[in-house]
Short mmCIF file of C-alpha atoms and ligand atoms in Angstrom, two decimals:
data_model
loop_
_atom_site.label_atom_id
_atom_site.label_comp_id
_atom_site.label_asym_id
_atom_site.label_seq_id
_atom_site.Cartn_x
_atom_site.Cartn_y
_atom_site.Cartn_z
CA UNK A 21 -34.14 -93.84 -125.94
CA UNK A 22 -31.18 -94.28 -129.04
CA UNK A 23 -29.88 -90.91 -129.09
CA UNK A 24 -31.27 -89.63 -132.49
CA UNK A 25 -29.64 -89.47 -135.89
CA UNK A 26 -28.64 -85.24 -136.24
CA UNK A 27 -27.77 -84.01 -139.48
CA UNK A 28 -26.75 -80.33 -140.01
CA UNK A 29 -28.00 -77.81 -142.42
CA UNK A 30 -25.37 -75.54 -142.39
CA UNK A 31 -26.45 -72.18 -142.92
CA UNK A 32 -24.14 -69.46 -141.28
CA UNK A 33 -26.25 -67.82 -138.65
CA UNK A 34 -29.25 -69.32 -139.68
CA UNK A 35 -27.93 -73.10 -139.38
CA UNK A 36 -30.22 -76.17 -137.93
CA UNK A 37 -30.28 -79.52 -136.78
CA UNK A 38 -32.37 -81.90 -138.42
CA UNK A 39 -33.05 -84.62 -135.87
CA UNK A 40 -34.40 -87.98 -136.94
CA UNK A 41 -35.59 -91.35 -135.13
CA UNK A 42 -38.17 -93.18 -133.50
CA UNK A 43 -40.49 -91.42 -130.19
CA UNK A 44 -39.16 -88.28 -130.82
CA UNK A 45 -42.53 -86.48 -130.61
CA UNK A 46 -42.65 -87.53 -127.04
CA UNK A 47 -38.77 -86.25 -126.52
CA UNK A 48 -40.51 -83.28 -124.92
CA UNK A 49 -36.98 -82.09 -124.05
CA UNK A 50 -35.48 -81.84 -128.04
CA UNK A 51 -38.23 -80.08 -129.24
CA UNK A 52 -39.64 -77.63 -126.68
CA UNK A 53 -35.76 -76.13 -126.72
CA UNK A 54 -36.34 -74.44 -130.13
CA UNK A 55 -38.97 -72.67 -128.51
CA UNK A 56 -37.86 -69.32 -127.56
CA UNK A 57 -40.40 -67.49 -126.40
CA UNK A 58 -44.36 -68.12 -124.28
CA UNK A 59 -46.32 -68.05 -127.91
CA UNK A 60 -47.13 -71.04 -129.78
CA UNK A 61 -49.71 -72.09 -132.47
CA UNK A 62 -49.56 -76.05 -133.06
CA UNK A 63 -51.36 -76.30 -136.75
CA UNK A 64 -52.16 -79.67 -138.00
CA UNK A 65 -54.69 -81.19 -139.73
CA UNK A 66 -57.88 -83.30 -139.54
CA UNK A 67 -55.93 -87.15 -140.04
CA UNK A 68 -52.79 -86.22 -137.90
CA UNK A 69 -54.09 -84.17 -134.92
CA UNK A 70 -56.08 -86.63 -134.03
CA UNK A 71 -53.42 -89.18 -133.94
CA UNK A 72 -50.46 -87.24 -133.02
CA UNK A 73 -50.95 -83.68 -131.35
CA UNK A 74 -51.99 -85.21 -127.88
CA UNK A 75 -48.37 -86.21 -127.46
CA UNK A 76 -47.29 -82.60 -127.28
CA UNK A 77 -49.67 -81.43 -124.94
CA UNK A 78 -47.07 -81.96 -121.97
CA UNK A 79 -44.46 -80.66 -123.85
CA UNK A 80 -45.93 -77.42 -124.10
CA UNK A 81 -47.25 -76.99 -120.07
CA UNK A 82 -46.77 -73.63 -118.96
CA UNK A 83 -46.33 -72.15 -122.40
CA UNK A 84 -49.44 -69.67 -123.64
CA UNK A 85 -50.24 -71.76 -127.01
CA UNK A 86 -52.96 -72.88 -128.63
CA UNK A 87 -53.86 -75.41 -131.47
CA UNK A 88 -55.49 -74.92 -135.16
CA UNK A 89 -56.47 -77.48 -137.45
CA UNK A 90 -56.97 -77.48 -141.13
CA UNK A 91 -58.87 -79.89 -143.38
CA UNK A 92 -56.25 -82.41 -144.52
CA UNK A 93 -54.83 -82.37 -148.16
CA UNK A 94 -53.61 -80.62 -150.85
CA UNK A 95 -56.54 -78.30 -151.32
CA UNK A 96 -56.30 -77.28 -148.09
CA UNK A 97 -53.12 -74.88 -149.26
CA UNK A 98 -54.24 -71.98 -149.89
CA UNK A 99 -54.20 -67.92 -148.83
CA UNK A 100 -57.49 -68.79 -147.01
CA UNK A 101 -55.91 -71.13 -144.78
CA UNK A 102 -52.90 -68.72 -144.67
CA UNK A 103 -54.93 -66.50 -143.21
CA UNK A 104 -56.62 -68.52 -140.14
CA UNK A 105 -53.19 -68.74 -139.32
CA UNK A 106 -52.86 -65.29 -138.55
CA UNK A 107 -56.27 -64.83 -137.06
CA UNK A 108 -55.05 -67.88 -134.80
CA UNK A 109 -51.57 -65.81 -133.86
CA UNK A 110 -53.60 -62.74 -133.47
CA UNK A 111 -56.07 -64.43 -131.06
CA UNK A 112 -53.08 -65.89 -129.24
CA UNK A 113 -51.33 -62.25 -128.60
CA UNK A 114 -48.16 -64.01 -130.66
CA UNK A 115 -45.26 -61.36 -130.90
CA UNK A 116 -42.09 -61.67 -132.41
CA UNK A 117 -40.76 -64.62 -130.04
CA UNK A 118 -43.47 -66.96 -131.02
CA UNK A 119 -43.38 -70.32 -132.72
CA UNK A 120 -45.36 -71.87 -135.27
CA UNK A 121 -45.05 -75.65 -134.61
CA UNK A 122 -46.28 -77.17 -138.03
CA UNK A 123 -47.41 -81.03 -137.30
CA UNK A 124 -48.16 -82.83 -140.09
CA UNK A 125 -47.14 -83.30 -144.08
CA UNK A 126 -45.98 -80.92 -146.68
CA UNK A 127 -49.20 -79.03 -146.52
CA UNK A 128 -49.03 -78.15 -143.23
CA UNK A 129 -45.37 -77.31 -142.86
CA UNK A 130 -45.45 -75.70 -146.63
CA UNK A 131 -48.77 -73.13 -145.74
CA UNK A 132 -47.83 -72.49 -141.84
CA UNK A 133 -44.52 -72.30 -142.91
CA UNK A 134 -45.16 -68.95 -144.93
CA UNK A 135 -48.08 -68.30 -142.04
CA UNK A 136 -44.47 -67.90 -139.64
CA UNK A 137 -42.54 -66.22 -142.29
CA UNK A 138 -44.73 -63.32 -143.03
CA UNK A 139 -46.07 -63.09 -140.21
CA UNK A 140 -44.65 -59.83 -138.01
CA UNK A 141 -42.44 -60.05 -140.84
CA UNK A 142 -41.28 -63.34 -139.24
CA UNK A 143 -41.43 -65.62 -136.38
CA UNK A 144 -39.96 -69.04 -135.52
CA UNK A 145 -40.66 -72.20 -137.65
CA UNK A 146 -40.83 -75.64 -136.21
CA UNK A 147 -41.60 -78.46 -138.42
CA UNK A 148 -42.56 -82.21 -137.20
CA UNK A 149 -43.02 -84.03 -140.13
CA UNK A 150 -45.16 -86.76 -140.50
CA UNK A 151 -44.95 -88.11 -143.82
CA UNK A 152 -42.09 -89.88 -145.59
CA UNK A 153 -42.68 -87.10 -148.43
CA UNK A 154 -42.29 -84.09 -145.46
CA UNK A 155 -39.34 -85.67 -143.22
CA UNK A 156 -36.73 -86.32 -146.36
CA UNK A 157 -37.87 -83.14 -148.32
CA UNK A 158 -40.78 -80.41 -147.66
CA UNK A 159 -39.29 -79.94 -144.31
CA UNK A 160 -35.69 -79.29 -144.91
CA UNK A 161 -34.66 -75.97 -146.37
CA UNK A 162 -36.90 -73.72 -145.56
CA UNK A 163 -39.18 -73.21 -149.09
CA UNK A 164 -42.70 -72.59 -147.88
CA UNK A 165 -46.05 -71.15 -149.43
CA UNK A 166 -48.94 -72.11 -150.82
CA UNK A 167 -51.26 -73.09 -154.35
CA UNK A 168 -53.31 -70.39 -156.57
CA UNK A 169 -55.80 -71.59 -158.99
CA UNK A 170 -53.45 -70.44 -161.61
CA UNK A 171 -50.47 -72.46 -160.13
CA UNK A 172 -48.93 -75.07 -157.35
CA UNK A 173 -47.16 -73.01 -155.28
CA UNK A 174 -46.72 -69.56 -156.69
CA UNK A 175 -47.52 -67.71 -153.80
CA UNK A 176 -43.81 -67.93 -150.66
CA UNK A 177 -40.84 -67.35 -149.17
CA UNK A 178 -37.69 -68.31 -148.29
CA UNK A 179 -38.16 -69.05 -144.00
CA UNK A 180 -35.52 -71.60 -142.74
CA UNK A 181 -37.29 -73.46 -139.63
CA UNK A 182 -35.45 -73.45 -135.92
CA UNK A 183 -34.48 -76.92 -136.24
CA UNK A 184 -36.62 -80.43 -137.69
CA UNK A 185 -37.73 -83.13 -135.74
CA UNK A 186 -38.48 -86.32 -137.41
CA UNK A 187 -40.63 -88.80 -135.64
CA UNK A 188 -40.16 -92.16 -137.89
CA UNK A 189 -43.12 -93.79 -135.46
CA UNK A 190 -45.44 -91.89 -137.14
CA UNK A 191 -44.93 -92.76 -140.40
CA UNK A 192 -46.69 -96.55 -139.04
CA UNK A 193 -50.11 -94.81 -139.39
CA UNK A 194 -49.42 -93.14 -143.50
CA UNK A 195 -51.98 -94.62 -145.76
CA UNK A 196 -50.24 -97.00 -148.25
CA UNK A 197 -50.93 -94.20 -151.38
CA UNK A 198 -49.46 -91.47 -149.34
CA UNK A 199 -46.08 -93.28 -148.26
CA UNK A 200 -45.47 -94.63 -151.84
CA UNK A 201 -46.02 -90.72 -153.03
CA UNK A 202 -43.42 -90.03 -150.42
CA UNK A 203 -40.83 -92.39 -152.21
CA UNK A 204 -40.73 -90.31 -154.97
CA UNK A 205 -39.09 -87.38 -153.58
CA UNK A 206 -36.78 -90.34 -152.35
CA UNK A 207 -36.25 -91.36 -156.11
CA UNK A 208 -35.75 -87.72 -156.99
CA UNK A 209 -32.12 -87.87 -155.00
CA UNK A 210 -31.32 -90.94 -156.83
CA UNK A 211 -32.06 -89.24 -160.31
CA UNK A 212 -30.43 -86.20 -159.82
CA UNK A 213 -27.33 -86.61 -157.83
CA UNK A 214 -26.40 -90.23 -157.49
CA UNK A 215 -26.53 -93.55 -159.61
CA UNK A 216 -25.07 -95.53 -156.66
CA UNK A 217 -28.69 -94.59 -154.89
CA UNK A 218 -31.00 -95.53 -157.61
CA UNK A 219 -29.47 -99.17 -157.59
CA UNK A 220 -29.43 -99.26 -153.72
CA UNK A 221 -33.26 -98.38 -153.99
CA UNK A 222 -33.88 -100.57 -156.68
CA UNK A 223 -32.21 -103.45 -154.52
CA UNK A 224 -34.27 -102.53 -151.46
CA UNK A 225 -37.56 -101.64 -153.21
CA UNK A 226 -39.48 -104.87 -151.73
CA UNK A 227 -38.13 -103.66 -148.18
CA UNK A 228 -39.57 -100.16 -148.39
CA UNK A 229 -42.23 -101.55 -149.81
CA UNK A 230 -42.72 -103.55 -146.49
CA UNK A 231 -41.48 -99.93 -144.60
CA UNK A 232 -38.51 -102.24 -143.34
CA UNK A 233 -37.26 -99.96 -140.24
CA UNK A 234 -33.77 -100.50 -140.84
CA UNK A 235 -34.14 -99.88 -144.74
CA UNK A 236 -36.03 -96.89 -143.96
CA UNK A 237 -33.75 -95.28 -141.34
CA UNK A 238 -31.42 -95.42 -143.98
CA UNK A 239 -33.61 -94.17 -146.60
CA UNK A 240 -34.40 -91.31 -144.60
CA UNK A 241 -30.96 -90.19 -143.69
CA UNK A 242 -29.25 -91.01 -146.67
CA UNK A 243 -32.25 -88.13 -148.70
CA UNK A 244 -31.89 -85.76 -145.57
CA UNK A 245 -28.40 -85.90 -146.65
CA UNK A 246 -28.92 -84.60 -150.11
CA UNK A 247 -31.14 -82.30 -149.47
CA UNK A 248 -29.34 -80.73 -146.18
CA UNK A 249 -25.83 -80.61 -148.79
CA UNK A 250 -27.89 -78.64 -151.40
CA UNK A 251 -29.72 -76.42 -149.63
CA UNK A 252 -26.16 -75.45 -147.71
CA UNK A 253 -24.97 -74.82 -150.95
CA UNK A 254 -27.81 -72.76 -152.56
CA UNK A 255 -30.13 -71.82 -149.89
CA UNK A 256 -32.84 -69.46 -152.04
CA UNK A 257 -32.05 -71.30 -155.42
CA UNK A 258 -29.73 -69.36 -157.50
CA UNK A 259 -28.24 -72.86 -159.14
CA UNK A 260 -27.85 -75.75 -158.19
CA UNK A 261 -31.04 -76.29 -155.81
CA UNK A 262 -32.99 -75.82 -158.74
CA UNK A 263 -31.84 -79.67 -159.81
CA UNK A 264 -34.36 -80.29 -157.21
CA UNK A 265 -36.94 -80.10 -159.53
CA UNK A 266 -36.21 -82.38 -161.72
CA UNK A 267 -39.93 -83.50 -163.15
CA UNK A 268 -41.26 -80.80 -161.01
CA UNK A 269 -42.31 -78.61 -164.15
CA UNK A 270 -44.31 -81.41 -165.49
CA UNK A 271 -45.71 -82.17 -162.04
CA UNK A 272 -46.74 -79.24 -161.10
CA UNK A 273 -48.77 -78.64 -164.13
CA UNK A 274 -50.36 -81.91 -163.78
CA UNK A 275 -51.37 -81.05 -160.47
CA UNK A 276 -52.98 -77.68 -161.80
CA UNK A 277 -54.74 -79.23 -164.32
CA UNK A 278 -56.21 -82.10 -162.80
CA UNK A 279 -57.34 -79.99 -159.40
CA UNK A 280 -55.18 -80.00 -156.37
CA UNK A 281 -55.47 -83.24 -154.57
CA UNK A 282 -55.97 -85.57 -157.73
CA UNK A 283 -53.14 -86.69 -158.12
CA UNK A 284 -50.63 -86.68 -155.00
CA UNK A 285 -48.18 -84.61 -155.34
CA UNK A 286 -45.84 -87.40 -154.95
CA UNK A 287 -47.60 -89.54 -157.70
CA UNK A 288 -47.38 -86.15 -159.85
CA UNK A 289 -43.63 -86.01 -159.56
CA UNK A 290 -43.17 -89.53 -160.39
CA UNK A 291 -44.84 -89.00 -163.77
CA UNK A 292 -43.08 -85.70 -164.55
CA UNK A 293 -39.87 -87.64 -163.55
CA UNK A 294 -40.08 -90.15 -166.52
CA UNK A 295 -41.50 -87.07 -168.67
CA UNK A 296 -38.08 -85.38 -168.23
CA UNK A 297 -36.06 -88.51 -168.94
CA UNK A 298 -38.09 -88.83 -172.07
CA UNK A 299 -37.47 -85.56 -172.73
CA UNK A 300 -33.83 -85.84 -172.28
CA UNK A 301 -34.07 -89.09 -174.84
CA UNK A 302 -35.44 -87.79 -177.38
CA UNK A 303 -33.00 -84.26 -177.51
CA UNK A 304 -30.58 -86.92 -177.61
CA UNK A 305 -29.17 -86.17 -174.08
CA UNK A 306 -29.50 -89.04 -172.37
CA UNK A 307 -29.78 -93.34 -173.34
CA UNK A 308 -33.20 -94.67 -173.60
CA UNK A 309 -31.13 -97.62 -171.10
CA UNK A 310 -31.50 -94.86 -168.24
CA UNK A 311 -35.40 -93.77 -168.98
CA UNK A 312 -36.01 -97.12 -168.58
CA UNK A 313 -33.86 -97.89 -165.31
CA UNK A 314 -36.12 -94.97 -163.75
CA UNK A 315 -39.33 -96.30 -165.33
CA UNK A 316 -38.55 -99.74 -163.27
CA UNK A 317 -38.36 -98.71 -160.21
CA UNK A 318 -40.72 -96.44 -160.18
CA UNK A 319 -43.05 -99.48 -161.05
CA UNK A 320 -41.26 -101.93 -158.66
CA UNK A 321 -42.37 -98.82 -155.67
CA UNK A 322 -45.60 -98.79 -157.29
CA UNK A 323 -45.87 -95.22 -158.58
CA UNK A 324 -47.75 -94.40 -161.33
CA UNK A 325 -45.72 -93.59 -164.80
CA UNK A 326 -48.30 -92.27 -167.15
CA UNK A 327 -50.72 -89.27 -166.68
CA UNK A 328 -54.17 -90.10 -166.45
CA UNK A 329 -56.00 -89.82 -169.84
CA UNK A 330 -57.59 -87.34 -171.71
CA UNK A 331 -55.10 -84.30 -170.61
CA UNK A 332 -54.98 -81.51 -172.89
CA UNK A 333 -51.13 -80.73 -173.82
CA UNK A 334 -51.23 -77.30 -174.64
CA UNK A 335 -53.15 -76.54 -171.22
CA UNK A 336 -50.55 -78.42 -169.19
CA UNK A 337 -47.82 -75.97 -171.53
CA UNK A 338 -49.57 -73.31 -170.28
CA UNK A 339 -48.82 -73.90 -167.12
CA UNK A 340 -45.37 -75.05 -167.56
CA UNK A 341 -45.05 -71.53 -168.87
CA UNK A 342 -45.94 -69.93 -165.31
CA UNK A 343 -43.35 -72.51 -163.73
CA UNK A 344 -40.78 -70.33 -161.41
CA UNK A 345 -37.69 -71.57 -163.07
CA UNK A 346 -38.53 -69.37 -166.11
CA UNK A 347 -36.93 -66.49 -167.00
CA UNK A 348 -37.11 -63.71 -169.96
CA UNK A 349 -40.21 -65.30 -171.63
CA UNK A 350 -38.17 -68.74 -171.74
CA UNK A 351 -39.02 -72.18 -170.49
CA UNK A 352 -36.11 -73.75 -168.18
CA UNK A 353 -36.18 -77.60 -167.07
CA UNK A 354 -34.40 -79.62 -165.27
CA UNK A 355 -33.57 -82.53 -167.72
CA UNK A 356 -30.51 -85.00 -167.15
CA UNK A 357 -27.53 -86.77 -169.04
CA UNK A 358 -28.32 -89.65 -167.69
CA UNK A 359 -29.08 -91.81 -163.95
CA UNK A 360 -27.41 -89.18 -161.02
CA UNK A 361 -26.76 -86.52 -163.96
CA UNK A 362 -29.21 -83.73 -163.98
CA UNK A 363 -28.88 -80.61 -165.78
CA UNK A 364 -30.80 -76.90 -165.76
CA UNK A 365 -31.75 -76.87 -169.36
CA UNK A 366 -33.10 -73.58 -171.43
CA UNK A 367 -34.58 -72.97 -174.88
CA UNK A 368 -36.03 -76.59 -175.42
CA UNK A 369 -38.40 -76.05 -178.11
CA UNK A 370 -42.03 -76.36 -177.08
CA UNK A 371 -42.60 -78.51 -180.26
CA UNK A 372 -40.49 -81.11 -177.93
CA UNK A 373 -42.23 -80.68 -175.13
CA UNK A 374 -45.81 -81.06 -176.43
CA UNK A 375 -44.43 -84.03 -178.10
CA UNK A 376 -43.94 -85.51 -174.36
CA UNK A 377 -47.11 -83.90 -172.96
CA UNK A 378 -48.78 -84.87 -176.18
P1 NAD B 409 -49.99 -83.91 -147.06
O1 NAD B 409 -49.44 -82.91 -146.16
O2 NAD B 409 -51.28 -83.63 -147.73
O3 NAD B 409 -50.12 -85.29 -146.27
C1 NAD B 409 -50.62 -86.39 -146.96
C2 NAD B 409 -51.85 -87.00 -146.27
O4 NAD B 409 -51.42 -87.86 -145.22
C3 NAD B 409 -52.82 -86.02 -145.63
O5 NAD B 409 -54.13 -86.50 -145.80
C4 NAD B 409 -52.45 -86.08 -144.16
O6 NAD B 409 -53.52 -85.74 -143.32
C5 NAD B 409 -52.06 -87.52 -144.00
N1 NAD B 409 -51.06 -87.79 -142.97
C6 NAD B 409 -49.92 -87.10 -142.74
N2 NAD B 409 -49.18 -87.74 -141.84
C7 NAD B 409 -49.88 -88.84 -141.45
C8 NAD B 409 -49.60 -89.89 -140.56
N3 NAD B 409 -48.44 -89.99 -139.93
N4 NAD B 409 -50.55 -90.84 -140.39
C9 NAD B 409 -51.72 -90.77 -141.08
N5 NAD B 409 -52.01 -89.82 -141.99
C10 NAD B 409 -51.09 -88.86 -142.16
O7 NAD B 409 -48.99 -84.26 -148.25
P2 NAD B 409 -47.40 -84.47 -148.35
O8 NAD B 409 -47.22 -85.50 -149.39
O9 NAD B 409 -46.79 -84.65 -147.01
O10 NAD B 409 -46.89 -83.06 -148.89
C11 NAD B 409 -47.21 -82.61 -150.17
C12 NAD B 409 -46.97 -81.12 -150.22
O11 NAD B 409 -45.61 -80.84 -149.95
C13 NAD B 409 -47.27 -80.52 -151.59
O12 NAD B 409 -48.06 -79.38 -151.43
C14 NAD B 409 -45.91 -80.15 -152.13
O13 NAD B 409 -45.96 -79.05 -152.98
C15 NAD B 409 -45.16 -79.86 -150.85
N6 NAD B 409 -43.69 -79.97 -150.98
C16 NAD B 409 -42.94 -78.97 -150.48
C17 NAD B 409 -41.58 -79.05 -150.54
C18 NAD B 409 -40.74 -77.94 -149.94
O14 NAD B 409 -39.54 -77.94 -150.16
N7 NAD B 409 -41.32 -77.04 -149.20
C19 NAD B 409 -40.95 -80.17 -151.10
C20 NAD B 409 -41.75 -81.18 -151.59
C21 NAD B 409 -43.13 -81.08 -151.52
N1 LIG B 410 -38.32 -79.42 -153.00
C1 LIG B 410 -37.45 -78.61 -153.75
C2 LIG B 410 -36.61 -77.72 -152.91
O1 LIG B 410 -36.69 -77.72 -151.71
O2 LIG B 410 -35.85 -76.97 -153.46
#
């Protein structure tokens, strides 16, 4: 076997290795030595245990663990779920050494993720992503939690995992819908931090489209990048991580008002993307040129640009309002100057905003 791609996220004391390449569930060795102690709860769910978990049986010989598995998708992240976590650790006899191995997409890592973090007041986190959306973003940096009815993720913590191993094999078995979703988050670098990304995407979009290995090695690495430099930076948000969500505010409320899982989360980004570019157009922040550069290749991946129809705009305000970037009663977004130029943005009138939601 290659030896695998490692990027660092360097954290002081709490720094990891993100490892990333093809077979590396079956690397028995690289993952079993960020297990610490004889506890371990594997949690996956209903698509990817099937298809995945039996190549960590071996891996885990000897070790007193056990397995849980959730429904798949988004409304599977909730408290409930949360909870069969712990009733899964408790059954186990997990103590403070234990791992939670999370294998699977942003669901599982995000809600087993805060399982490990709250549990005994914290335990070790292992994430093996298997989704393009997980391995460049949910599972680096350490944000986990899960939905309320009222909101997308308004229930976490800051829990940096042990280390992240990315499998790239296993993204040969992601439904079409959910890998395009993933190239969203991909986008999201592009938009924020760097032009010269957006036009290497734009280049390569028929290759990812065609999950081109090489193209999507790079993909990968160059977005583990990003988000391994900001999260070094800013590790629980206090600036500059927040650029992160760019179109996030819009997303999220989309995803609240249409019912977790309508929309992929993904698919939601991708719309509140071009709703904060439009945004930034019409406060006279950015060119309409740049809007439209993102609009494009969003369509040439195949992502969806417009929300679906009949959305009320003062509910989906509503929801912006309980977005965690707020603060003191005032609405903050992430809006940009322009491609790779992204900005934290207060006191935008909601007249402004409703005009783009409208
Ligand atoms: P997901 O976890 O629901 O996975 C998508 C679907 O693909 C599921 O049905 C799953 O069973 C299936 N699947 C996963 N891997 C597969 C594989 N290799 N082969 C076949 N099927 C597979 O969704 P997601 O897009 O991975 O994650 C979305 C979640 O991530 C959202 O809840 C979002 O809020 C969260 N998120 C978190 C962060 C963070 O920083 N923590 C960042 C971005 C997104
Ligand atoms: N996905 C946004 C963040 O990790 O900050």
């Amino acid at each position: 076997m290659n030896t695998p791609l490692r990027i660092d996220v360097t954290l002081g004391q709490h720094s990891y290795p993100l490892h990333i390449g093809p077979g590396l569930l079956k690397h028995t060795a690289l993952w079993r030595s960020y297990l610490r102690g004889v506890h371990v709860l594997l949690v996956s769910d209903t698509n990817v245990a099937p298809l995945y978990a039996q190549r960590l049986y071996a891996g885990l010989d000897g070790l007193s663990w056990s397995e849980l598995t959730l429904p798949a998708g988004e409304p599977s992240k909730t408290l409930a779920n949360v909870r069969q976590v712990y009733e899964a650790l408790s059954a186990l006899g997990a103590n403070r050494d234990a791992c939670v191995i999370a294998l699977g997409g942003g669901v599982i890592g995000d809600l087993s993720g805060f399982a490990a973090a709250s549990w005994m007041r914290g335990i070790d986190f292992l994430p093996l992503p298997t989704t393009l959306l997980a391995m460049v973003d949910a599972s680096v940096g350490g944000k986990t939690g899960v939905n309320l009815p009222a909101g997308k993720n308004l229930v976490g913590a800051f829990h940096q995992p042990r280390g992240v191993v990315i499998d790239t094999d296993t993204l040969a078995t992601l439904p079409e819908r959910e890998y395009l979703a993933g190239l969203a988050e991909v986008v999201k670098y592009g938009a924020i931090f760097a032009a010269d990304f957006m036009d290497w995407l734009a280049i390569h979009s028929h290759a990812l489209q065609e999950r081109d290995p090489q193209v999507l090695a790079e993909t990968i690495a160059r977005s583990c990048r990003y988000k391994a430099a900001i999260v070094a930076q800013d590790p629980t948000e206090q600036g500059q991580r927040a650029l992160l969500n760019f179109g996030h505010s819009f997303a999220h409320a989309l995803e609240t008002t249409t019912g977790y899982g309508h929309l992929l989360h993904g698919e939601a980004v991708a719309i509140g993307m071009l709703q904060a570019a439009r945004l930034s157009t019409r406060l006279g922040w950015a060119r309409i040129e740049d809007e439209q550069q993102l609009g494009k290749l969003l369509a040439a991946l195949h992502l969806p640009l417009e929300p679906p129809p009949g959305l009320n705009a003062e509910t989906l305000l509503q929801h912006m309002r309980l977005d965690k970037k707020n603060q003191g009663g005032h609405l903050r977004l992430i809006l940009w100057h322009g491609v790779g130029q992204a900005e934290m943005v207060t006191d935008v009138a909601e007249t402004d905003i409703l005009a783009i939601l409208g």
